Amino acid sequence: MVRYLKQGKAADEVAEADAKVRSTVEKILADIEQHGDQAVKALSERFDQWSPASFRLSDGEIAAAIERVTENDLQDIHFAQAQVRNFAEKQKACLTDLEVETLPGVVLGHRNIPVSAVGCYVPGGKYPMVASAHMSVVTAKVAGVKRIVATAPPHDGGPHPAIVAAMHFGGADEILVLGGIQAVAAMAYGTASIPAVDVIAGPGNVYVALAKREVAGHVGVPSAFAGPSEVVVVADSTVPTAFAAIDIVVQAEHGPGGLAWLITWDEEVSDAIEAEVDRIVAAAPRRDDITATLDDAGWSVLVDGPDEALAVADAIAPEHLQLMVADAGDLSERVRNAGAVFCGPWTPASLGDYVAGPSHVLPTAGTARFAGALTLADFTRDIHLITADRSALLRLAPHVVALAGAEGLDAHAESVRLRVVEAEGSGDG
């Protein structure tokens, strides 16, 4: 049994809103692809009231921004980046080159090499997401990317000092004060002032996330849809009510577009957590954003037990899944679809948002069914290496000739037959 105690908007309302956003994104992308810098400047002025002579910060402007950051904030930035860097280096150690002889005379392998240029999008308009700079810029730097472009929208009429500091110390080579669809399009298509990149990564609102999806093909984009924040909290009677309630509110305060769900098999737990959420929201400084999220996609679900709870969670495939239950470790091994899983009452998603180490750029909108969290591998690619000696070619030639013949591709077969004749004529093999 799955019983919905509270429900958000109906699916048809959500679909209608998505269609309007997609139409806006497509028009803006087409404008920038055709008109380049001219369109970028006009759109930045229109949406952000920001139209500088150059969107790229000079060394002096970067230094001036960093001067405005407090020493305590700088220390926290360095601490968080150290955790992200440490985890990324462990990931890099897993991406080893390979060389193996699979048949006599046939040596196969791959080299893992970084892409040449990456664009890292950092949300920073309404709420400056300083930590997002760590999660993409630092990871790309450890991957060995040569050109890292980091961009964030203006905040209060200019670059946000802490975001600039995080980008700079994370290893960004170019820092842009540019946001929204126009930032994604400029990095994807390239303009006279902003050369194109190879990969674009980073979270954003639904407009940014859809823009990244639309430009895929012009540029590499991780398959995860890193859009508005989501959380599913699975709770039982062992968790303090306040813990579960605040963690639902944490992701909801990012504003509308995401989702916040509670799943439990204890109706008393559900009632208590819902009441605590109402109390927290009533006193919250960002009450309007939280309420907007909960009204659109705030759900409270009562199920029969842990098995059903996992089934519902897997169907949602949330960005953040918090298992606030007695056997969280065991339950986590059965999770199939989630961006990140946080186990137990002492592991709030906020740890992952800031300092745990793994990137907080995670799949949303159900894409955790087929895509994963941003990792160092998103900034690299494997190149296959194949070497065969003469004797190996002679052994494999009949198979190639037969398969090429079955496909009607005679030139493929001939490329092997020529070598067979040469090898046999030289007396080798």
mmCIF file of N, CA, C and O in Angstrom, residues 33-105:
data_model
loop_
_atom_site.group_PDB
_atom_site.id
_atom_site.type_symbol
_atom_site.label_atom_id
_atom_site.label_comp_id
_atom_site.label_asym_id
_atom_site.label_seq_id
_atom_site.Cartn_x
_atom_site.Cartn_y
_atom_site.Cartn_z
ATOM 1 N N GLU A 33 23.312 31.629 -30.836
ATOM 2 C CA GLU A 33 24.049 30.905 -31.873
ATOM 3 C C GLU A 33 24.192 31.754 -33.131
ATOM 4 O O GLU A 33 25.220 31.727 -33.813
ATOM 5 N N GLN A 34 23.167 32.567 -33.423
ATOM 6 C CA GLN A 34 23.190 33.386 -34.628
ATOM 7 C C GLN A 34 23.928 34.704 -34.428
ATOM 8 O O GLN A 34 24.664 35.148 -35.314
ATOM 9 N N HIS A 35 23.762 35.341 -33.268
ATOM 10 C CA HIS A 35 24.258 36.706 -33.088
ATOM 11 C C HIS A 35 25.414 36.836 -32.105
ATOM 12 O O HIS A 35 25.940 37.935 -31.908
ATOM 13 N N GLY A 36 25.836 35.754 -31.451
ATOM 14 C CA GLY A 36 27.027 35.771 -30.617
ATOM 15 C C GLY A 36 27.029 36.802 -29.508
ATOM 16 O O GLY A 36 26.045 36.948 -28.769
ATOM 17 N N ASP A 37 28.147 37.533 -29.391
ATOM 18 C CA ASP A 37 28.323 38.493 -28.285
ATOM 19 C C ASP A 37 27.203 39.516 -28.210
ATOM 20 O O ASP A 37 26.799 39.928 -27.114
ATOM 21 N N GLN A 38 26.716 39.948 -29.347
ATOM 22 C CA GLN A 38 25.653 40.949 -29.361
ATOM 23 C C GLN A 38 24.429 40.445 -28.590
ATOM 24 O O GLN A 38 23.839 41.163 -27.776
ATOM 25 N N ALA A 39 24.045 39.197 -28.848
ATOM 26 C CA ALA A 39 22.891 38.626 -28.162
ATOM 27 C C ALA A 39 23.196 38.371 -26.691
ATOM 28 O O ALA A 39 22.345 38.599 -25.825
ATOM 29 N N VAL A 40 24.413 37.903 -26.391
ATOM 30 C CA VAL A 40 24.792 37.643 -25.003
ATOM 31 C C VAL A 40 24.682 38.915 -24.174
ATOM 32 O O VAL A 40 24.119 38.921 -23.069
ATOM 33 N N LYS A 41 25.206 40.017 -24.699
ATOM 34 C CA LYS A 41 25.152 41.291 -23.963
ATOM 35 C C LYS A 41 23.719 41.758 -23.758
ATOM 36 O O LYS A 41 23.335 42.201 -22.673
ATOM 37 N N ALA A 42 22.915 41.657 -24.811
ATOM 38 C CA ALA A 42 21.529 42.105 -24.709
ATOM 39 C C ALA A 42 20.748 41.275 -23.693
ATOM 40 O O ALA A 42 19.957 41.812 -22.902
ATOM 41 N N LEU A 43 20.967 39.979 -23.695
ATOM 42 C CA LEU A 43 20.242 39.097 -22.773
ATOM 43 C C LEU A 43 20.706 39.292 -21.339
ATOM 44 O O LEU A 43 19.904 39.241 -20.396
ATOM 45 N N SER A 44 22.011 39.490 -21.140
ATOM 46 C CA SER A 44 22.514 39.737 -19.794
ATOM 47 C C SER A 44 21.946 41.041 -19.237
ATOM 48 O O SER A 44 21.579 41.120 -18.059
ATOM 49 N N GLU A 45 21.852 42.032 -20.087
ATOM 50 C CA GLU A 45 21.249 43.303 -19.664
ATOM 51 C C GLU A 45 19.775 43.110 -19.339
ATOM 52 O O GLU A 45 19.262 43.629 -18.336
ATOM 53 N N ARG A 46 19.097 42.332 -20.151
ATOM 54 C CA ARG A 46 17.655 42.110 -19.967
ATOM 55 C C ARG A 46 17.346 41.340 -18.697
ATOM 56 O O ARG A 46 16.454 41.718 -17.926
ATOM 57 N N PHE A 47 18.084 40.255 -18.457
ATOM 58 C CA PHE A 47 17.753 39.385 -17.333
ATOM 59 C C PHE A 47 18.472 39.760 -16.035
ATOM 60 O O PHE A 47 17.939 39.551 -14.942
ATOM 61 N N ASP A 48 19.709 40.272 -16.151
ATOM 62 C CA ASP A 48 20.506 40.528 -14.949
ATOM 63 C C ASP A 48 20.904 41.988 -14.777
ATOM 64 O O ASP A 48 21.621 42.320 -13.827
ATOM 65 N N GLN A 49 20.468 42.850 -15.710
ATOM 66 C CA GLN A 49 20.865 44.258 -15.664
ATOM 67 C C GLN A 49 22.386 44.379 -15.562
ATOM 68 O O GLN A 49 22.934 45.150 -14.786
ATOM 69 N N TRP A 50 23.060 43.610 -16.399
ATOM 70 C CA TRP A 50 24.524 43.512 -16.340
ATOM 71 C C TRP A 50 25.075 43.456 -17.759
ATOM 72 O O TRP A 50 24.821 42.521 -18.501
ATOM 73 N N SER A 51 25.797 44.504 -18.155
ATOM 74 C CA SER A 51 26.345 44.561 -19.502
ATOM 75 C C SER A 51 27.711 45.244 -19.469
ATOM 76 O O SER A 51 27.876 46.367 -19.960
ATOM 77 N N PRO A 52 28.719 44.576 -18.910
ATOM 78 C CA PRO A 52 30.052 45.180 -18.795
ATOM 79 C C PRO A 52 30.782 45.177 -20.137
ATOM 80 O O PRO A 52 30.358 44.520 -21.088
ATOM 81 N N ALA A 53 31.883 45.888 -20.190
ATOM 82 C CA ALA A 53 32.700 45.887 -21.401
ATOM 83 C C ALA A 53 33.216 44.483 -21.682
ATOM 84 O O ALA A 53 33.318 44.061 -22.831
ATOM 85 N N SER A 54 33.540 43.747 -20.635
ATOM 86 C CA SER A 54 33.979 42.362 -20.764
ATOM 87 C C SER A 54 33.373 41.540 -19.636
ATOM 88 O O SER A 54 33.388 41.965 -18.477
ATOM 89 N N PHE A 55 32.830 40.370 -19.994
ATOM 90 C CA PHE A 55 32.285 39.490 -18.960
ATOM 91 C C PHE A 55 33.397 38.777 -18.196
ATOM 92 O O PHE A 55 33.180 38.298 -17.083
ATOM 93 N N ARG A 56 34.582 38.715 -18.793
ATOM 94 C CA ARG A 56 35.711 38.056 -18.140
ATOM 95 C C ARG A 56 36.393 39.011 -17.168
ATOM 96 O O ARG A 56 36.715 40.146 -17.519
ATOM 97 N N LEU A 57 36.600 38.544 -15.943
ATOM 98 C CA LEU A 57 37.274 39.362 -14.942
ATOM 99 C C LEU A 57 38.778 39.398 -15.203
ATOM 100 O O LEU A 57 39.388 38.379 -15.535
ATOM 101 N N SER A 58 39.366 40.577 -15.041
ATOM 102 C CA SER A 58 40.815 40.717 -15.140
ATOM 103 C C SER A 58 41.462 40.238 -13.840
ATOM 104 O O SER A 58 40.779 40.022 -12.822
ATOM 105 N N ASP A 59 42.767 40.070 -13.873
ATOM 106 C CA ASP A 59 43.483 39.661 -12.661
ATOM 107 C C ASP A 59 43.244 40.663 -11.536
ATOM 108 O O ASP A 59 43.075 40.278 -10.365
ATOM 109 N N GLY A 60 43.210 41.951 -11.887
ATOM 110 C CA GLY A 60 42.986 42.970 -10.879
ATOM 111 C C GLY A 60 41.597 42.894 -10.281
ATOM 112 O O GLY A 60 41.415 43.073 -9.068
ATOM 113 N N GLU A 61 40.606 42.618 -11.120
ATOM 114 C CA GLU A 61 39.229 42.500 -10.617
ATOM 115 C C GLU A 61 39.072 41.270 -9.739
ATOM 116 O O GLU A 61 38.328 41.297 -8.740
ATOM 117 N N ILE A 62 39.764 40.191 -10.095
ATOM 118 C CA ILE A 62 39.728 38.983 -9.255
ATOM 119 C C ILE A 62 40.349 39.277 -7.891
ATOM 120 O O ILE A 62 39.785 38.936 -6.840
ATOM 121 N N ALA A 63 41.503 39.929 -7.902
ATOM 122 C CA ALA A 63 42.174 40.263 -6.637
ATOM 123 C C ALA A 63 41.311 41.182 -5.786
ATOM 124 O O ALA A 63 41.219 41.008 -4.559
ATOM 125 N N ALA A 64 40.648 42.148 -6.409
ATOM 126 C CA ALA A 64 39.793 43.075 -5.660
ATOM 127 C C ALA A 64 38.610 42.350 -5.036
ATOM 128 O O ALA A 64 38.205 42.653 -3.897
ATOM 129 N N ALA A 65 38.046 41.396 -5.762
ATOM 130 C CA ALA A 65 36.923 40.626 -5.213
ATOM 131 C C ALA A 65 37.369 39.800 -4.022
ATOM 132 O O ALA A 65 36.686 39.747 -2.983
ATOM 133 N N ILE A 66 38.524 39.146 -4.147
ATOM 134 C CA ILE A 66 39.015 38.303 -3.055
ATOM 135 C C ILE A 66 39.308 39.132 -1.811
ATOM 136 O O ILE A 66 39.101 38.680 -0.673
ATOM 137 N N GLU A 67 39.753 40.366 -2.001
ATOM 138 C CA GLU A 67 40.033 41.259 -0.863
ATOM 139 C C GLU A 67 38.795 41.507 -0.019
ATOM 140 O O GLU A 67 38.896 41.833 1.171
ATOM 141 N N ARG A 68 37.621 41.349 -0.616
ATOM 142 C CA ARG A 68 36.364 41.619 0.098
ATOM 143 C C ARG A 68 35.867 40.411 0.883
ATOM 144 O O ARG A 68 34.866 40.495 1.597
ATOM 145 N N VAL A 69 36.540 39.279 0.747
ATOM 146 C CA VAL A 69 36.127 38.053 1.444
ATOM 147 C C VAL A 69 36.817 38.002 2.805
ATOM 148 O O VAL A 69 38.021 38.238 2.907
ATOM 149 N N THR A 70 36.066 37.675 3.836
ATOM 150 C CA THR A 70 36.651 37.626 5.181
ATOM 151 C C THR A 70 37.638 36.475 5.299
ATOM 152 O O THR A 70 37.546 35.481 4.565
ATOM 153 N N GLU A 71 38.560 36.592 6.231
ATOM 154 C CA GLU A 71 39.553 35.544 6.431
ATOM 155 C C GLU A 71 38.896 34.234 6.829
ATOM 156 O O GLU A 71 39.310 33.153 6.381
ATOM 157 N N ASN A 72 37.855 34.309 7.645
ATOM 158 C CA ASN A 72 37.147 33.085 8.049
ATOM 159 C C ASN A 72 36.507 32.392 6.848
ATOM 160 O O ASN A 72 36.566 31.164 6.716
ATOM 161 N N ASP A 73 35.895 33.184 5.969
ATOM 162 C CA ASP A 73 35.275 32.593 4.776
ATOM 163 C C ASP A 73 36.324 31.971 3.859
ATOM 164 O O ASP A 73 36.100 30.904 3.269
ATOM 165 N N LEU A 74 37.474 32.629 3.733
ATOM 166 C CA LEU A 74 38.542 32.065 2.910
ATOM 167 C C LEU A 74 39.034 30.744 3.482
ATOM 168 O O LEU A 74 39.297 29.790 2.741
ATOM 169 N N GLN A 75 39.156 30.672 4.799
ATOM 170 C CA GLN A 75 39.590 29.425 5.432
ATOM 171 C C GLN A 75 38.581 28.313 5.175
ATOM 172 O O GLN A 75 38.963 27.161 4.913
ATOM 173 N N ASP A 76 37.291 28.636 5.246
ATOM 174 C CA ASP A 76 36.263 27.632 4.989
ATOM 175 C C ASP A 76 36.302 27.173 3.529
ATOM 176 O O ASP A 76 36.107 25.986 3.230
ATOM 177 N N ILE A 77 36.546 28.103 2.610
ATOM 178 C CA ILE A 77 36.671 27.744 1.194
ATOM 179 C C ILE A 77 37.841 26.790 0.991
ATOM 180 O O ILE A 77 37.721 25.758 0.323
ATOM 181 N N HIS A 78 38.975 27.110 1.582
ATOM 182 C CA HIS A 78 40.158 26.248 1.443
ATOM 183 C C HIS A 78 39.906 24.869 2.057
ATOM 184 O O HIS A 78 40.318 23.847 1.497
ATOM 185 N N PHE A 79 39.222 24.831 3.209
ATOM 186 C CA PHE A 79 38.927 23.547 3.854
ATOM 187 C C PHE A 79 38.034 22.694 2.966
ATOM 188 O O PHE A 79 38.313 21.508 2.727
ATOM 189 N N ALA A 80 36.952 23.294 2.464
ATOM 190 C CA ALA A 80 36.024 22.536 1.616
ATOM 191 C C ALA A 80 36.721 22.037 0.355
ATOM 192 O O ALA A 80 36.539 20.881 -0.060
ATOM 193 N N GLN A 81 37.538 22.887 -0.240
ATOM 194 C CA GLN A 81 38.212 22.482 -1.473
ATOM 195 C C GLN A 81 39.223 21.367 -1.227
ATOM 196 O O GLN A 81 39.437 20.517 -2.090
ATOM 197 N N ALA A 82 39.807 21.355 -0.058
ATOM 198 C CA ALA A 82 40.737 20.270 0.269
ATOM 199 C C ALA A 82 40.003 18.933 0.314
ATOM 200 O O ALA A 82 40.532 17.900 -0.134
ATOM 201 N N GLN A 83 38.771 18.920 0.826
ATOM 202 C CA GLN A 83 38.005 17.675 0.890
ATOM 203 C C GLN A 83 37.603 17.221 -0.510
ATOM 204 O O GLN A 83 37.680 16.025 -0.848
ATOM 205 N N VAL A 84 37.166 18.165 -1.335
ATOM 206 C CA VAL A 84 36.773 17.824 -2.705
ATOM 207 C C VAL A 84 37.984 17.333 -3.495
ATOM 208 O O VAL A 84 37.912 16.347 -4.238
ATOM 209 N N ARG A 85 39.110 18.014 -3.313
ATOM 210 C CA ARG A 85 40.335 17.624 -4.038
ATOM 211 C C ARG A 85 40.790 16.227 -3.627
ATOM 212 O O ARG A 85 41.177 15.415 -4.476
ATOM 213 N N ASN A 86 40.740 15.937 -2.351
ATOM 214 C CA ASN A 86 41.164 14.627 -1.861
ATOM 215 C C ASN A 86 40.314 13.518 -2.473
ATOM 216 O O ASN A 86 40.837 12.486 -2.930
ATOM 217 N N PHE A 87 39.000 13.725 -2.529
ATOM 218 C CA PHE A 87 38.125 12.699 -3.102
ATOM 219 C C PHE A 87 38.361 12.568 -4.599
ATOM 220 O O PHE A 87 38.394 11.451 -5.141
ATOM 221 N N ALA A 88 38.545 13.697 -5.285
ATOM 222 C CA ALA A 88 38.794 13.656 -6.729
ATOM 223 C C ALA A 88 40.100 12.926 -7.038
ATOM 224 O O ALA A 88 40.192 12.194 -8.035
ATOM 225 N N GLU A 89 41.112 13.124 -6.207
ATOM 226 C CA GLU A 89 42.381 12.412 -6.429
ATOM 227 C C GLU A 89 42.212 10.916 -6.254
ATOM 228 O O GLU A 89 42.832 10.116 -6.971
ATOM 229 N N LYS A 90 41.358 10.511 -5.306
ATOM 230 C CA LYS A 90 41.070 9.079 -5.147
ATOM 231 C C LYS A 90 40.341 8.545 -6.376
ATOM 232 O O LYS A 90 40.582 7.419 -6.825
ATOM 233 N N GLN A 91 39.421 9.355 -6.922
ATOM 234 C CA GLN A 91 38.743 8.942 -8.147
ATOM 235 C C GLN A 91 39.733 8.806 -9.293
ATOM 236 O O GLN A 91 39.660 7.854 -10.083
ATOM 237 N N LYS A 92 40.671 9.747 -9.390
ATOM 238 C CA LYS A 92 41.644 9.715 -10.481
ATOM 239 C C LYS A 92 42.473 8.439 -10.428
ATOM 240 O O LYS A 92 42.819 7.860 -11.469
ATOM 241 N N ALA A 93 42.783 7.992 -9.227
ATOM 242 C CA ALA A 93 43.572 6.771 -9.074
ATOM 243 C C ALA A 93 42.831 5.553 -9.630
ATOM 244 O O ALA A 93 43.461 4.548 -9.994
ATOM 245 N N CYS A 94 41.502 5.646 -9.709
ATOM 246 C CA CYS A 94 40.715 4.530 -10.253
ATOM 247 C C CYS A 94 40.685 4.537 -11.776
ATOM 248 O O CYS A 94 40.333 3.531 -12.399
ATOM 249 N N LEU A 95 41.029 5.675 -12.384
ATOM 250 C CA LEU A 95 40.973 5.786 -13.846
ATOM 251 C C LEU A 95 42.352 5.508 -14.427
ATOM 252 O O LEU A 95 43.039 6.393 -14.927
ATOM 253 N N THR A 96 42.766 4.275 -14.343
ATOM 254 C CA THR A 96 44.111 3.911 -14.773
ATOM 255 C C THR A 96 44.144 3.556 -16.255
ATOM 256 O O THR A 96 43.154 3.106 -16.836
ATOM 257 N N ASP A 97 45.314 3.774 -16.874
ATOM 258 C CA ASP A 97 45.514 3.317 -18.245
ATOM 259 C C ASP A 97 45.575 1.789 -18.253
ATOM 260 O O ASP A 97 45.877 1.151 -17.241
ATOM 261 N N LEU A 98 45.298 1.206 -19.407
ATOM 262 C CA LEU A 98 45.226 -0.249 -19.516
ATOM 263 C C LEU A 98 46.037 -0.713 -20.716
ATOM 264 O O LEU A 98 46.012 -0.095 -21.781
ATOM 265 N N GLU A 99 46.764 -1.828 -20.553
ATOM 266 C CA GLU A 99 47.432 -2.491 -21.673
ATOM 267 C C GLU A 99 47.429 -3.978 -21.387
ATOM 268 O O GLU A 99 47.913 -4.416 -20.342
ATOM 269 N N VAL A 100 46.852 -4.762 -22.311
ATOM 270 C CA VAL A 100 46.730 -6.190 -22.086
ATOM 271 C C VAL A 100 46.808 -6.940 -23.419
ATOM 272 O O VAL A 100 46.301 -6.470 -24.439
ATOM 273 N N GLU A 101 47.482 -8.087 -23.425
ATOM 274 C CA GLU A 101 47.546 -8.940 -24.610
ATOM 275 C C GLU A 101 46.377 -9.916 -24.534
ATOM 276 O O GLU A 101 46.353 -10.823 -23.704
ATOM 277 N N THR A 102 45.397 -9.743 -25.414
ATOM 278 C CA THR A 102 44.183 -10.564 -25.364
ATOM 279 C C THR A 102 44.323 -11.836 -26.192
ATOM 280 O O THR A 102 43.664 -12.839 -25.912
ATOM 281 N N LEU A 103 45.124 -11.789 -27.258
ATOM 282 C CA LEU A 103 45.467 -12.944 -28.087
ATOM 283 C C LEU A 103 46.950 -12.833 -28.417
ATOM 284 O O LEU A 103 47.516 -11.734 -28.342
ATOM 285 N N PRO A 104 47.596 -13.912 -28.769
ATOM 286 C CA PRO A 104 49.014 -13.796 -29.139
ATOM 287 C C PRO A 104 49.211 -12.748 -30.230
ATOM 288 O O PRO A 104 48.598 -12.811 -31.300
ATOM 289 N N GLY A 105 50.019 -11.761 -29.946
ATOM 290 C CA GLY A 105 50.314 -10.721 -30.920
ATOM 291 C C GLY A 105 49.316 -9.591 -30.983
ATOM 292 O O GLY A 105 49.477 -8.662 -31.778
#
